[in-house]
Short mmCIF file of C-alpha atoms in Angstrom, two decimals:
data_model
loop_
_atom_site.label_atom_id
_atom_site.label_comp_id
_atom_site.label_asym_id
_atom_site.label_seq_id
_atom_site.Cartn_x
_atom_site.Cartn_y
_atom_site.Cartn_z
CA MET A 469 21.44 29.08 -89.36
CA SER A 470 21.99 30.63 -85.93
CA ARG A 471 21.54 27.19 -84.33
CA ILE A 472 24.24 25.79 -86.61
CA ALA A 473 26.52 28.74 -85.72
CA CYS A 474 25.97 28.19 -81.97
CA THR A 475 26.88 24.50 -82.04
CA PRO A 476 30.72 24.73 -82.04
CA LEU A 477 30.54 27.34 -79.27
CA ILE A 478 28.48 24.97 -77.12
CA GLY A 479 31.09 22.24 -77.55
CA TYR A 480 33.94 24.67 -76.83
CA TYR A 481 32.34 26.03 -73.66
CA ILE A 482 31.65 22.52 -72.32
CA MET A 483 35.24 21.47 -73.01
CA MET A 484 36.52 24.61 -71.26
CA ASN A 485 34.14 24.03 -68.32
CA GLU A 486 32.34 27.31 -69.05
CA LEU A 487 28.99 25.75 -68.22
CA THR A 488 26.70 28.77 -67.92
CA PRO A 489 27.24 30.06 -71.50
CA ALA A 490 27.13 26.45 -72.74
CA MET A 491 23.75 25.90 -71.07
CA SER A 492 22.44 29.26 -72.31
CA LEU A 493 23.33 28.54 -75.94
CA PHE A 494 22.04 24.98 -75.69
CA ALA A 495 18.71 26.23 -74.31
CA TYR A 496 18.58 28.85 -77.09
CA SER A 497 19.11 26.13 -79.71
CA CYS A 498 16.35 23.96 -78.26
CA VAL A 499 13.83 26.81 -77.99
CA THR A 500 14.51 28.12 -81.51
CA ASP A 501 14.26 24.56 -82.85
CA TYR A 502 10.72 24.38 -81.44
CA LEU A 503 9.83 27.88 -82.71
CA ASP A 504 11.20 27.05 -86.16
CA GLY A 505 8.89 24.05 -86.47
CA PHE A 506 5.91 25.87 -84.93
CA ILE A 507 6.19 28.84 -87.30
CA ALA A 508 6.64 26.57 -90.34
CA ARG A 509 3.54 24.55 -89.46
CA LYS A 510 1.29 27.47 -88.44
CA TRP A 511 1.98 29.67 -91.47
CA LYS A 512 2.74 26.81 -93.90
CA LEU A 513 6.28 28.01 -94.55
CA LYS A 514 7.72 24.56 -95.16
CA SER A 515 10.48 24.37 -97.78
CA VAL A 516 12.74 21.72 -99.27
CA ALA A 517 15.81 23.57 -97.94
CA GLY A 518 14.20 23.65 -94.51
CA THR A 519 13.66 19.89 -94.49
CA ILE A 520 17.42 19.55 -95.04
CA LEU A 521 18.83 22.38 -92.88
CA ASP A 522 16.63 21.66 -89.85
CA PRO A 523 17.79 18.05 -89.34
CA ILE A 524 21.39 19.13 -90.08
CA ALA A 525 21.15 21.70 -87.27
CA ASP A 526 19.66 19.07 -84.94
CA LYS A 527 22.28 16.45 -85.75
CA LEU A 528 25.18 18.86 -85.40
CA LEU A 529 23.87 19.93 -82.00
CA MET A 530 23.45 16.32 -80.84
CA ILE A 531 26.83 15.16 -82.18
CA VAL A 532 28.94 18.06 -80.89
CA THR A 533 27.28 18.14 -77.46
CA THR A 534 27.51 14.36 -77.07
CA ILE A 535 31.21 14.34 -78.00
CA SER A 536 32.02 17.23 -75.65
CA LEU A 537 30.19 15.54 -72.74
CA ALA A 538 31.52 12.02 -73.39
CA PHE A 539 35.18 12.39 -74.38
CA ALA A 540 38.28 14.04 -72.91
CA PRO A 541 39.11 16.85 -72.31
CA GLY A 542 35.40 17.26 -71.57
CA PRO A 543 33.72 16.11 -68.34
CA GLN A 544 33.04 12.57 -69.69
CA ILE A 545 29.66 12.47 -67.96
CA ILE A 546 27.98 10.42 -70.73
CA PRO A 547 28.89 6.70 -70.82
CA LEU A 548 30.78 5.68 -73.96
CA SER A 549 28.13 3.04 -74.71
CA ILE A 550 25.34 5.64 -74.90
CA ALA A 551 27.56 8.07 -76.81
CA GLY A 552 28.42 5.29 -79.26
CA ILE A 553 24.74 4.55 -79.92
CA ILE A 554 23.90 8.23 -80.50
CA LEU A 555 26.93 8.92 -82.71
CA GLY A 556 26.73 5.58 -84.56
CA ARG A 557 23.09 6.09 -85.51
CA ASP A 558 23.74 9.62 -86.79
CA MET A 559 26.83 8.50 -88.69
CA LEU A 560 24.89 5.73 -90.46
CA LEU A 561 22.03 8.08 -91.32
CA GLY A 562 24.52 10.68 -92.57
CA ILE A 563 26.23 8.20 -94.89
CA SER A 564 22.83 6.99 -96.13
CA ALA A 565 21.74 10.59 -96.79
CA LEU A 566 24.84 11.27 -98.91
CA PHE A 567 24.16 8.19 -101.04
CA ILE A 568 20.42 8.94 -101.38
CA ARG A 569 21.18 12.53 -102.40
CA PHE A 570 23.54 11.34 -105.14
CA ALA A 571 21.21 8.60 -106.40
CA SER A 572 18.17 10.91 -106.48
CA MET A 573 20.09 13.66 -108.29
CA LYS A 574 21.42 11.16 -110.82
CA LYS A 575 17.88 9.99 -111.50
CA LYS A 576 16.36 13.46 -111.77
CA TYR A 577 19.10 15.56 -113.42
CA GLY A 578 21.25 12.91 -115.08
CA LYS A 579 24.50 14.71 -114.28
CA VAL A 580 25.84 15.45 -110.81
CA THR A 581 28.60 18.00 -110.17
CA TRP A 582 30.21 19.03 -106.89
CA ASN A 583 28.44 22.40 -106.91
CA SER A 584 25.02 21.03 -107.85
CA TYR A 585 25.27 18.25 -105.25
CA TRP A 586 25.45 20.77 -102.39
CA ASP A 587 23.03 23.29 -103.92
CA PHE A 588 19.78 22.18 -102.27
CA PHE A 589 17.99 25.39 -103.25
CA HIS A 590 18.41 25.12 -107.02
CA PHE A 591 18.73 21.34 -107.33
CA PRO A 592 16.20 19.74 -104.99
CA SER A 593 15.91 15.99 -105.45
CA VAL A 594 14.53 14.39 -102.31
CA GLU A 595 12.58 15.48 -99.26
CA VAL A 596 13.23 13.89 -95.87
CA LYS A 597 10.30 13.46 -93.51
CA PRO A 598 11.27 12.50 -89.94
CA THR A 599 9.35 9.64 -88.38
CA GLN A 600 7.28 10.14 -85.24
CA VAL A 601 9.72 8.01 -83.24
CA SER A 602 12.58 10.17 -84.50
CA LYS A 603 10.84 13.34 -83.30
CA TYR A 604 10.41 11.87 -79.81
CA ASN A 605 14.01 10.69 -79.88
CA THR A 606 15.31 14.17 -80.72
CA PHE A 607 13.25 15.59 -77.85
CA PHE A 608 14.59 13.01 -75.38
CA GLN A 609 18.16 13.56 -76.58
CA MET A 610 17.85 17.31 -76.06
CA ILE A 611 16.49 16.75 -72.54
CA TYR A 612 19.26 14.24 -71.80
CA LEU A 613 22.12 16.46 -72.99
CA GLY A 614 20.69 19.55 -71.31
CA TYR A 615 20.24 17.48 -68.15
CA GLY A 616 23.95 16.57 -68.33
CA VAL A 617 25.08 20.19 -68.55
CA LEU A 618 22.71 21.17 -65.72
CA LEU A 619 24.10 18.33 -63.62
CA LEU A 620 27.61 19.66 -64.15
CA ILE A 621 26.51 23.16 -63.13
CA MET A 622 24.96 21.78 -59.93
CA GLY A 623 28.16 19.83 -59.26
CA GLU A 624 30.17 23.04 -59.49
CA LEU A 625 27.75 24.78 -57.11
CA THR A 626 28.03 21.87 -54.66
CA LYS A 627 31.82 22.15 -54.65
CA LYS A 628 31.60 25.86 -53.88
CA SER A 629 29.27 25.34 -50.92
CA ASP A 630 30.92 26.56 -47.69
CA LYS A 631 28.57 25.25 -45.02
CA GLU A 632 28.97 21.56 -44.14
CA GLU A 633 25.23 20.94 -43.61
CA GLU A 634 24.33 22.62 -46.87
CA GLN A 635 27.03 20.68 -48.68
CA THR A 636 25.69 17.36 -47.38
CA SER A 637 22.15 18.24 -48.49
CA ASP A 638 23.35 19.39 -51.90
CA SER A 639 25.43 16.25 -52.35
CA GLY A 640 22.41 14.03 -51.60
CA ALA A 641 20.23 15.89 -54.11
CA HIS A 642 23.04 15.78 -56.66
CA GLU A 643 23.37 12.00 -56.28
CA ILE A 644 19.63 11.54 -56.91
CA LEU A 645 19.92 13.66 -60.05
CA ARG A 646 22.91 11.60 -61.17
CA GLN A 647 20.85 8.42 -60.86
CA GLY A 648 18.06 10.06 -62.87
CA PHE A 649 20.60 11.00 -65.53
CA LEU A 650 21.80 7.40 -65.67
CA TRP A 651 18.29 6.05 -66.29
CA MET A 652 17.60 8.83 -68.79
CA GLY A 653 20.63 7.58 -70.70
CA TYR A 654 19.09 4.10 -70.97
CA LEU A 655 15.87 5.64 -72.30
CA VAL A 656 17.75 7.71 -74.89
CA GLY A 657 19.77 4.66 -75.97
CA THR A 658 16.53 2.74 -76.54
CA THR A 659 14.74 5.52 -78.46
CA THR A 660 17.86 6.12 -80.56
CA CYS A 661 17.89 2.48 -81.68
CA LEU A 662 14.14 2.56 -82.38
CA SER A 663 14.54 5.80 -84.32
CA GLY A 664 17.26 4.33 -86.53
CA ALA A 665 15.12 1.27 -87.22
CA SER A 666 12.10 3.44 -88.06
CA TYR A 667 14.01 5.17 -90.87
CA VAL A 668 14.91 1.81 -92.37
CA LEU A 669 11.42 0.29 -92.07
CA SER A 670 9.24 3.32 -92.86
CA LYS A 671 8.22 3.82 -96.49
CA SER A 672 7.12 7.44 -96.02
CA THR A 673 10.45 8.83 -94.77
CA LEU A 674 11.71 9.85 -98.24
CA ARG A 675 9.78 11.59 -100.98
CA PHE A 676 11.52 11.89 -104.33
CA LEU A 677 10.78 15.22 -105.98
#
């Protein structure tokens, strides 16, 4: 829940060019995402609500951060093609999830109301299990987006450099990191497409309750 609450703040800080708090909250979200999964696996605390809330928190973080880094008035550091792949895949999965939730509730409970549809705790109907490719994709996306914010922070530090020699050195290092960010974008675009396909092709992704 705290990861979900942090997400709009991350987008706001990136848009306002407040990069240090944006990076801090993004890092917090990534670390707590790992701890959440680790604790659930180690002490067998898995729940139906958790299988729904965890991917929602992940998707919100990916969507908001991608939009804030790719579109104005943000820094527009992510190419629109890569942003389109990330956002398009999540949009299609989101629409599919809404339909699957309705169809599974109709099958299990017969009647679906507005309140029961959104009450995952009292009206569970389907459990979502992420594919292995999807887990890797989420990891790569987090690295990519965090990399983008870090790149912006380094760019700000380079601009503030007073000594000409130091500025030249920083600029060279920054350009290498920019090239790495470009290639990381290609990797994320590829894993995002593979992840979307894995949900369609895998038979073990959904488990009707």
